[in-house]
PDB file of C-alpha atoms and ligand atoms in Angstrom:
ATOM      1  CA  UNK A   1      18.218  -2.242  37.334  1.00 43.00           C
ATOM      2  CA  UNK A   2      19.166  -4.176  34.179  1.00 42.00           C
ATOM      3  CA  UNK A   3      18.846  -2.696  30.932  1.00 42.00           C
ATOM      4  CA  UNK A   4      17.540  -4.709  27.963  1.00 44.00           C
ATOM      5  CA  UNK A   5      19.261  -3.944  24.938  1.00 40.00           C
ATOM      6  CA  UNK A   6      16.915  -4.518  21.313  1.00 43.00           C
ATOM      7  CA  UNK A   7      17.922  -7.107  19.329  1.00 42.00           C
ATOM      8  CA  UNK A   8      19.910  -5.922  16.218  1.00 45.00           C
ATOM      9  CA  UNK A   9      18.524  -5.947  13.604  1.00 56.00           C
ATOM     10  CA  UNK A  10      19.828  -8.673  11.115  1.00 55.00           C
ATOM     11  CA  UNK A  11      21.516  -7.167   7.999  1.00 63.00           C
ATOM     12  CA  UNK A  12      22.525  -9.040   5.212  1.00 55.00           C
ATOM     13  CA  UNK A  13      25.357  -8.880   3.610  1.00 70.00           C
ATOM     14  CA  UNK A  14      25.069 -10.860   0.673  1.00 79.00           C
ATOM     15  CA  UNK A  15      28.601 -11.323  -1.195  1.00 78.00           C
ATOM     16  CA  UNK A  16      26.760 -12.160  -4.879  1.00 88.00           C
ATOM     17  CA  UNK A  17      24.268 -10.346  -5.449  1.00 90.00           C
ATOM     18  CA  UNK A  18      24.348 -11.486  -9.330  1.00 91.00           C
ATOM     19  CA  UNK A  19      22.807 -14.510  -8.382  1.00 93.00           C
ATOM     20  CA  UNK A  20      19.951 -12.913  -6.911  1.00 96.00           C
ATOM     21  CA  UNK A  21      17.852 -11.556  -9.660  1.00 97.00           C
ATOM     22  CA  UNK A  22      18.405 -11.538 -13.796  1.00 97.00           C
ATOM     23  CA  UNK A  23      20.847  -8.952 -15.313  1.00 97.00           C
ATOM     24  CA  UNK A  24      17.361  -6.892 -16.671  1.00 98.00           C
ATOM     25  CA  UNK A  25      16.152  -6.564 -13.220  1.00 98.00           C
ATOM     26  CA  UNK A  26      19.582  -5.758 -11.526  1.00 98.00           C
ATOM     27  CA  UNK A  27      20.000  -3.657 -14.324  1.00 98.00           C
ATOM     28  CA  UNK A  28      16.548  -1.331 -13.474  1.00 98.00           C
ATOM     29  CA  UNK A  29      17.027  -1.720  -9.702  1.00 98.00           C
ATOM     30  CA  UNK A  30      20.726  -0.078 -10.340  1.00 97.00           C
ATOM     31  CA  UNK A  31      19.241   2.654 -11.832  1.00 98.00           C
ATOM     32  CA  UNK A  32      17.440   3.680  -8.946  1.00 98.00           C
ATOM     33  CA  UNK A  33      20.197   3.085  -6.515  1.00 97.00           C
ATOM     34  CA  UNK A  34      22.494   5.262  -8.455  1.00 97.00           C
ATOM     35  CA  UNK A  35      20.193   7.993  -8.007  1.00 97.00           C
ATOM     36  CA  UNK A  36      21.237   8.309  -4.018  1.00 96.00           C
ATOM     37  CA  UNK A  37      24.557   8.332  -2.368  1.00 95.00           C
ATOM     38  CA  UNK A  38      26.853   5.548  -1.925  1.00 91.00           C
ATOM     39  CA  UNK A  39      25.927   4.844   1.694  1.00 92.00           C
ATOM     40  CA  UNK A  40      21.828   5.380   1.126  1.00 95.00           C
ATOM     41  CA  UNK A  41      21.259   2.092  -1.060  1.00 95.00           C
ATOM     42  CA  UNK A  42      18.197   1.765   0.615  1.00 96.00           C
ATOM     43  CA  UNK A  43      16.303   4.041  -0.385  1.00 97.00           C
ATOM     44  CA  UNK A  44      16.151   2.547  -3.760  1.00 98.00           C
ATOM     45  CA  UNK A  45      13.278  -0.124  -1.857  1.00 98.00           C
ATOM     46  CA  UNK A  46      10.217   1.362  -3.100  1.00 98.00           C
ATOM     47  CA  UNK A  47      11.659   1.089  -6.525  1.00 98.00           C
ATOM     48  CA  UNK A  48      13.375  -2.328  -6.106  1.00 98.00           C
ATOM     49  CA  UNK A  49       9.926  -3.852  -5.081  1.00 98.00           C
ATOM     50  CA  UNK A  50       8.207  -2.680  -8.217  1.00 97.00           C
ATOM     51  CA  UNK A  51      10.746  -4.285 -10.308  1.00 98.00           C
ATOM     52  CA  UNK A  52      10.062  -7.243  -8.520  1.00 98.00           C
ATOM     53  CA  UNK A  53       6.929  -7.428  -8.307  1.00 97.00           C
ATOM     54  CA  UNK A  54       6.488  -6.355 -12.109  1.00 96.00           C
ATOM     55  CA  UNK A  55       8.994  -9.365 -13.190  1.00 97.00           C
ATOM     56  CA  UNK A  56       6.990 -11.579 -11.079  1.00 97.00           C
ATOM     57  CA  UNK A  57       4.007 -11.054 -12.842  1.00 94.00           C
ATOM     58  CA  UNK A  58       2.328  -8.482 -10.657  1.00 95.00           C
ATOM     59  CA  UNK A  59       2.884  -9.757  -7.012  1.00 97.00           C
ATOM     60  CA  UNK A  60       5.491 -10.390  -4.853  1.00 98.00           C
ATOM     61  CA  UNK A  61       7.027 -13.387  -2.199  1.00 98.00           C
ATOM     62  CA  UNK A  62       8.554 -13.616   0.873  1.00 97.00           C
ATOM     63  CA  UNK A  63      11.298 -14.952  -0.943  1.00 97.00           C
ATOM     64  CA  UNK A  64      11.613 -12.141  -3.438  1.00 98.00           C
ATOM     65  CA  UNK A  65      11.217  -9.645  -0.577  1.00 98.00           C
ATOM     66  CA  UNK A  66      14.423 -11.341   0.947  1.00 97.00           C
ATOM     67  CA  UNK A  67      16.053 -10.679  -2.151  1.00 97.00           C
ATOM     68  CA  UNK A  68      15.614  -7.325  -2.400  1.00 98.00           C
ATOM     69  CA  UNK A  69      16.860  -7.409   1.186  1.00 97.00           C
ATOM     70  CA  UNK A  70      19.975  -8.868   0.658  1.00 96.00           C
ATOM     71  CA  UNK A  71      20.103  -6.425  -2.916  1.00 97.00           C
ATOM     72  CA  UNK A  72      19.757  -3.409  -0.812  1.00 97.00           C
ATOM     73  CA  UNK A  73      21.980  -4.451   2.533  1.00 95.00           C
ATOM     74  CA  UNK A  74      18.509  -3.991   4.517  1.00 96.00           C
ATOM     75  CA  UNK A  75      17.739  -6.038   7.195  1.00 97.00           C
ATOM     76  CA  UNK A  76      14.298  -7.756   5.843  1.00 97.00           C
ATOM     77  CA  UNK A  77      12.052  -7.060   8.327  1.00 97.00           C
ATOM     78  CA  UNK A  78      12.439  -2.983   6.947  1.00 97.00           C
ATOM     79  CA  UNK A  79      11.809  -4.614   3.548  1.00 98.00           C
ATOM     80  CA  UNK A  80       8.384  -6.511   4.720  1.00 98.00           C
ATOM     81  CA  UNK A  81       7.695  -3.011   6.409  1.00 98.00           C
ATOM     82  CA  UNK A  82       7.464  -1.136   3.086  1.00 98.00           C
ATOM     83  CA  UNK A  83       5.766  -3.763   1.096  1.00 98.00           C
ATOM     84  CA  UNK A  84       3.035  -4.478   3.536  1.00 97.00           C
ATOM     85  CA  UNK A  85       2.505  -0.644   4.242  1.00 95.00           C
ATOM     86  CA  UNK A  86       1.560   0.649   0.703  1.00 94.00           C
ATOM     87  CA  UNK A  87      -0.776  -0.755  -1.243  1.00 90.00           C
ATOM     88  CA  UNK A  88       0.232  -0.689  -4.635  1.00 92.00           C
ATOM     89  CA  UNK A  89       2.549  -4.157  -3.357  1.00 96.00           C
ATOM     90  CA  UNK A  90       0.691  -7.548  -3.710  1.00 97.00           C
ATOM     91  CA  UNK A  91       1.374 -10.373  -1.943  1.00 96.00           C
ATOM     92  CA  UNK A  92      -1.117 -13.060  -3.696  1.00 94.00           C
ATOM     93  CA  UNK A  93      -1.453 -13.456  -7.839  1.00 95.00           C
ATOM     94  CA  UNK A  94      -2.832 -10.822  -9.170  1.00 97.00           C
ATOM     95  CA  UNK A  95      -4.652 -10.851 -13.027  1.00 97.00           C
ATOM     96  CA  UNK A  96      -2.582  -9.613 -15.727  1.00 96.00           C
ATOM     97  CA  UNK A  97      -4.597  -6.272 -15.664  1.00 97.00           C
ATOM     98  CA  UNK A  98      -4.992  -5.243 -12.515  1.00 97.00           C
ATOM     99  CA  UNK A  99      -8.054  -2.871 -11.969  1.00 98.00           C
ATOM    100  CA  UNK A 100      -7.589  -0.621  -8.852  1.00 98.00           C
ATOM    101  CA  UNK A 101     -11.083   1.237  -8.400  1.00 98.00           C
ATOM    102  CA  UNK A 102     -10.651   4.193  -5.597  1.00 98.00           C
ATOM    103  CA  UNK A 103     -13.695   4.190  -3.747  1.00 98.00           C
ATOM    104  CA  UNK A 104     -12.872   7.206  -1.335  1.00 97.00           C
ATOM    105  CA  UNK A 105     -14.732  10.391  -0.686  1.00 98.00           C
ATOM    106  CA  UNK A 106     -14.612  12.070  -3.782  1.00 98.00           C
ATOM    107  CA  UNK A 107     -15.100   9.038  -5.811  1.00 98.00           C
ATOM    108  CA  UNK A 108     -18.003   7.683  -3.836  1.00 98.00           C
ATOM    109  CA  UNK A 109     -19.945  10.839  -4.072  1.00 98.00           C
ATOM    110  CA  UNK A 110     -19.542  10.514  -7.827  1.00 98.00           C
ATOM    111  CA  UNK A 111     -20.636   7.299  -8.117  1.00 97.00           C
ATOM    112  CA  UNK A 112     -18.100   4.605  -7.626  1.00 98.00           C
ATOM    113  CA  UNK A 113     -20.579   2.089  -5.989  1.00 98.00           C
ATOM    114  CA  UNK A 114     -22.298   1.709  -9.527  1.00 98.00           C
ATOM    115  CA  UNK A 115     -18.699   1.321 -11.049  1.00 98.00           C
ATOM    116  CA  UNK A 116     -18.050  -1.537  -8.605  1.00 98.00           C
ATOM    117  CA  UNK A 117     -21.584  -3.108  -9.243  1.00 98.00           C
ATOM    118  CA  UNK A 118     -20.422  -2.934 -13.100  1.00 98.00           C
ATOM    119  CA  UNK A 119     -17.437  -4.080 -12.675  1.00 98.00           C
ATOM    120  CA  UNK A 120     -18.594  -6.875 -10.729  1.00 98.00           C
ATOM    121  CA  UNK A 121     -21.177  -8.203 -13.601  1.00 97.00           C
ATOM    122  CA  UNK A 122     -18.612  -7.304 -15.817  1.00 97.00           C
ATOM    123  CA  UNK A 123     -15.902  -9.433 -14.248  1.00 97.00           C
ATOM    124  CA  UNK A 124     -17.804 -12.382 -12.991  1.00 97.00           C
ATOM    125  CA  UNK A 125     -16.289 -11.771  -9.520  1.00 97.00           C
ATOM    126  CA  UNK A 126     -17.817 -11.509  -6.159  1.00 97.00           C
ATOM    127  CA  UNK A 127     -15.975  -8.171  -5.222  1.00 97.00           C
ATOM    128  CA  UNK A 128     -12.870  -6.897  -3.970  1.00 97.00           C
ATOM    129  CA  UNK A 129      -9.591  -9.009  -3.767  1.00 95.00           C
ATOM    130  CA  UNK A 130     -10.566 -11.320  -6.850  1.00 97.00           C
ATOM    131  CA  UNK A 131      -9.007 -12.481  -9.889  1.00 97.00           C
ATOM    132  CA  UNK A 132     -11.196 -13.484 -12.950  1.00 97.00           C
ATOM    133  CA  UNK A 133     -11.484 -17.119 -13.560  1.00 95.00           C
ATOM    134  CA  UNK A 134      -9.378 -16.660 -16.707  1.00 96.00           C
ATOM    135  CA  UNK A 135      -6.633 -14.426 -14.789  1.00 96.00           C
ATOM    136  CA  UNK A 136      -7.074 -11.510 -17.593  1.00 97.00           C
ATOM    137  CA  UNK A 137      -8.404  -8.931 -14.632  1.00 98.00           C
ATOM    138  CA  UNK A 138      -7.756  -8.437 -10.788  1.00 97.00           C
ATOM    139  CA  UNK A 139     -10.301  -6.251  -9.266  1.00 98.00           C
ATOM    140  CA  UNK A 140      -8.693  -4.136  -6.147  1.00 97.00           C
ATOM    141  CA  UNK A 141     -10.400  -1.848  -3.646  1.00 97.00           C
ATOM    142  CA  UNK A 142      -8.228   1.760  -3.238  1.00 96.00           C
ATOM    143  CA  UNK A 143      -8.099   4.829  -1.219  1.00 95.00           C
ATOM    144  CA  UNK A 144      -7.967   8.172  -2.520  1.00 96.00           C
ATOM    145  CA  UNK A 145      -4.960   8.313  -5.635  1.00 96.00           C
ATOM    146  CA  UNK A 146      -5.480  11.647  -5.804  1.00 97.00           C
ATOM    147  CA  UNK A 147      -7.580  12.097  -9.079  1.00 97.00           C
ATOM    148  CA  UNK A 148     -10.383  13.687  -7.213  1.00 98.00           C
ATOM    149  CA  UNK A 149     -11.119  16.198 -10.057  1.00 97.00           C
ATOM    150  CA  UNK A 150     -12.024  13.179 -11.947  1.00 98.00           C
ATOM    151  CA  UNK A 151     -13.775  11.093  -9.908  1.00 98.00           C
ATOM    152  CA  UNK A 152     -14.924   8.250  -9.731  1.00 98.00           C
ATOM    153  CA  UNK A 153     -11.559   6.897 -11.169  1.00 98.00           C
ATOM    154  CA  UNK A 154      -9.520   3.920 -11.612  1.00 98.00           C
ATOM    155  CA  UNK A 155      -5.726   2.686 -12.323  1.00 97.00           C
ATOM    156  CA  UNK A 156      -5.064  -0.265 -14.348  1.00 97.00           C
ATOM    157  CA  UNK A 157      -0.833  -0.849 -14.838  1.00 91.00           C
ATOM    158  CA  UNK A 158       0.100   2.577 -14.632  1.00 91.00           C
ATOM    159  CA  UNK A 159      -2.607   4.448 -16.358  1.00 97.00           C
ATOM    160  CA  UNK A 160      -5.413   6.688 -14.428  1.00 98.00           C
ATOM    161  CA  UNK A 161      -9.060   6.562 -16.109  1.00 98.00           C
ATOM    162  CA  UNK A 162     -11.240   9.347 -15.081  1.00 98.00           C
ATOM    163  CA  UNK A 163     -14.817  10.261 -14.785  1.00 98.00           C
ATOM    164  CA  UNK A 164     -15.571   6.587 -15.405  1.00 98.00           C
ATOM    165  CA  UNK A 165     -18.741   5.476 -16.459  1.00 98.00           C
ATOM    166  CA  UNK A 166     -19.986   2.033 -16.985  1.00 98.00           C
ATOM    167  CA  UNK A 167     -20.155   2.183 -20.318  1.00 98.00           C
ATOM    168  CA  UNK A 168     -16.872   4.055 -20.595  1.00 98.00           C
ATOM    169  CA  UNK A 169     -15.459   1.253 -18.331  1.00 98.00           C
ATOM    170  CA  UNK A 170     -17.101  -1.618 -21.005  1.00 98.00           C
ATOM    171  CA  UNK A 171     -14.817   0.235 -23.578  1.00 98.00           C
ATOM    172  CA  UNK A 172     -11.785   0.244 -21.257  1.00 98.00           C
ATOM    173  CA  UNK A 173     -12.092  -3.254 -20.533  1.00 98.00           C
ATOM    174  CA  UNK A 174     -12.434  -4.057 -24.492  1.00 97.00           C
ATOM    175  CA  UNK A 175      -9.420  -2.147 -25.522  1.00 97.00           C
ATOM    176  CA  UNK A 176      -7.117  -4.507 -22.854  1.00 97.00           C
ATOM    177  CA  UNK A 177      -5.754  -7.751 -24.506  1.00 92.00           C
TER     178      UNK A 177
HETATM  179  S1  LIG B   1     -11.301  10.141  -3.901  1.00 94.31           S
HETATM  180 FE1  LIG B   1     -10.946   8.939  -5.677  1.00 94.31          FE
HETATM  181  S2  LIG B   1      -9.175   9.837  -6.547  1.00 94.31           S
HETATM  182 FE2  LIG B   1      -9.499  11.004  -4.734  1.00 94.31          FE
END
């Protein structure tokens, strides 16, 4: 009987990793990394992505995800893993605010569908997945972010907005340059 051994996994060892991303965003991805052991680089992804993606203007590449590959000594596919699983990654152009609208249990029961249809007219966009025609706003569909209390909710950047209404949302909006 043969046995078939898995492919290894490719690991990168890149020798300069100064040339892989300015000294700001080496500088904040170091931060995290010197939060673990030596040997457990890795687990600094999550946080390495975000960096990324934030210097990148809100998404990220295959290319970049390489980056943080070689950054991190991970083989890329583990990389692609993580930023494909959770959804706070983007991997098309997002608008410089984007507008993450949870329309889960909780926030559907409370009346998320009329948020979306406001948002919607609001926007100019046909739904989910857009990004207004002057790239200001980016409206995204999410699960449960575990604001129930104040549903129906959204994130935009890194700030929750409870117990939304639509004219609450109007004022939101207006208060966003
Ligand atoms: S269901 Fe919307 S925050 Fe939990």
């Amino acid at each position: 009987m043969s046995m078939r051994s898995e492919p290894a996994q490719r690991v990168n060892k890149c020798e300069n990793k100064d040339e892989l991303f300015s000294s700001e965003v080496r500088a904040e991805i170091d931060q995290w990394i010197a939060k673990y052991p030596d040997e457990w680089r890795q687990s600094a992804c999550m946080a390495a992505l975000q960096v990324v993606q934030d210097d990148n203007g809100g998404s990220l590449t295959p290319e970049l995800m390489d980056k943080v590959a070689d950054y991190l000594d991970m083989p890329p596919m583990s990389v692609y893993e993580v930023a494909t699983f959770y959804s706070m990654y983007e991997h098309k152009p997002v608008g410089r605010h984007k507008i993450c609208l949870c329309t889960n249990v909780s926030c559907m029961i409370n009346g998320s569908d009329n948020i979306y249809e406001h948002l919607k007219g609001r926007l100019g966009v046909n739904g989910f997945g857009e990004v207004t025609a002057d790239g200001k706003f980016s409206l995204k569909e999410v699960e449960c972010l575990g604001a129930c209390g104040g549903a129906p909710m959204m994130q935009i950047g890194r700030t929750y907005y409870e117990n939304l209404t639509p004219d609450l949302v109007d004022q939101i909006l207006d208060g966003l340059e």
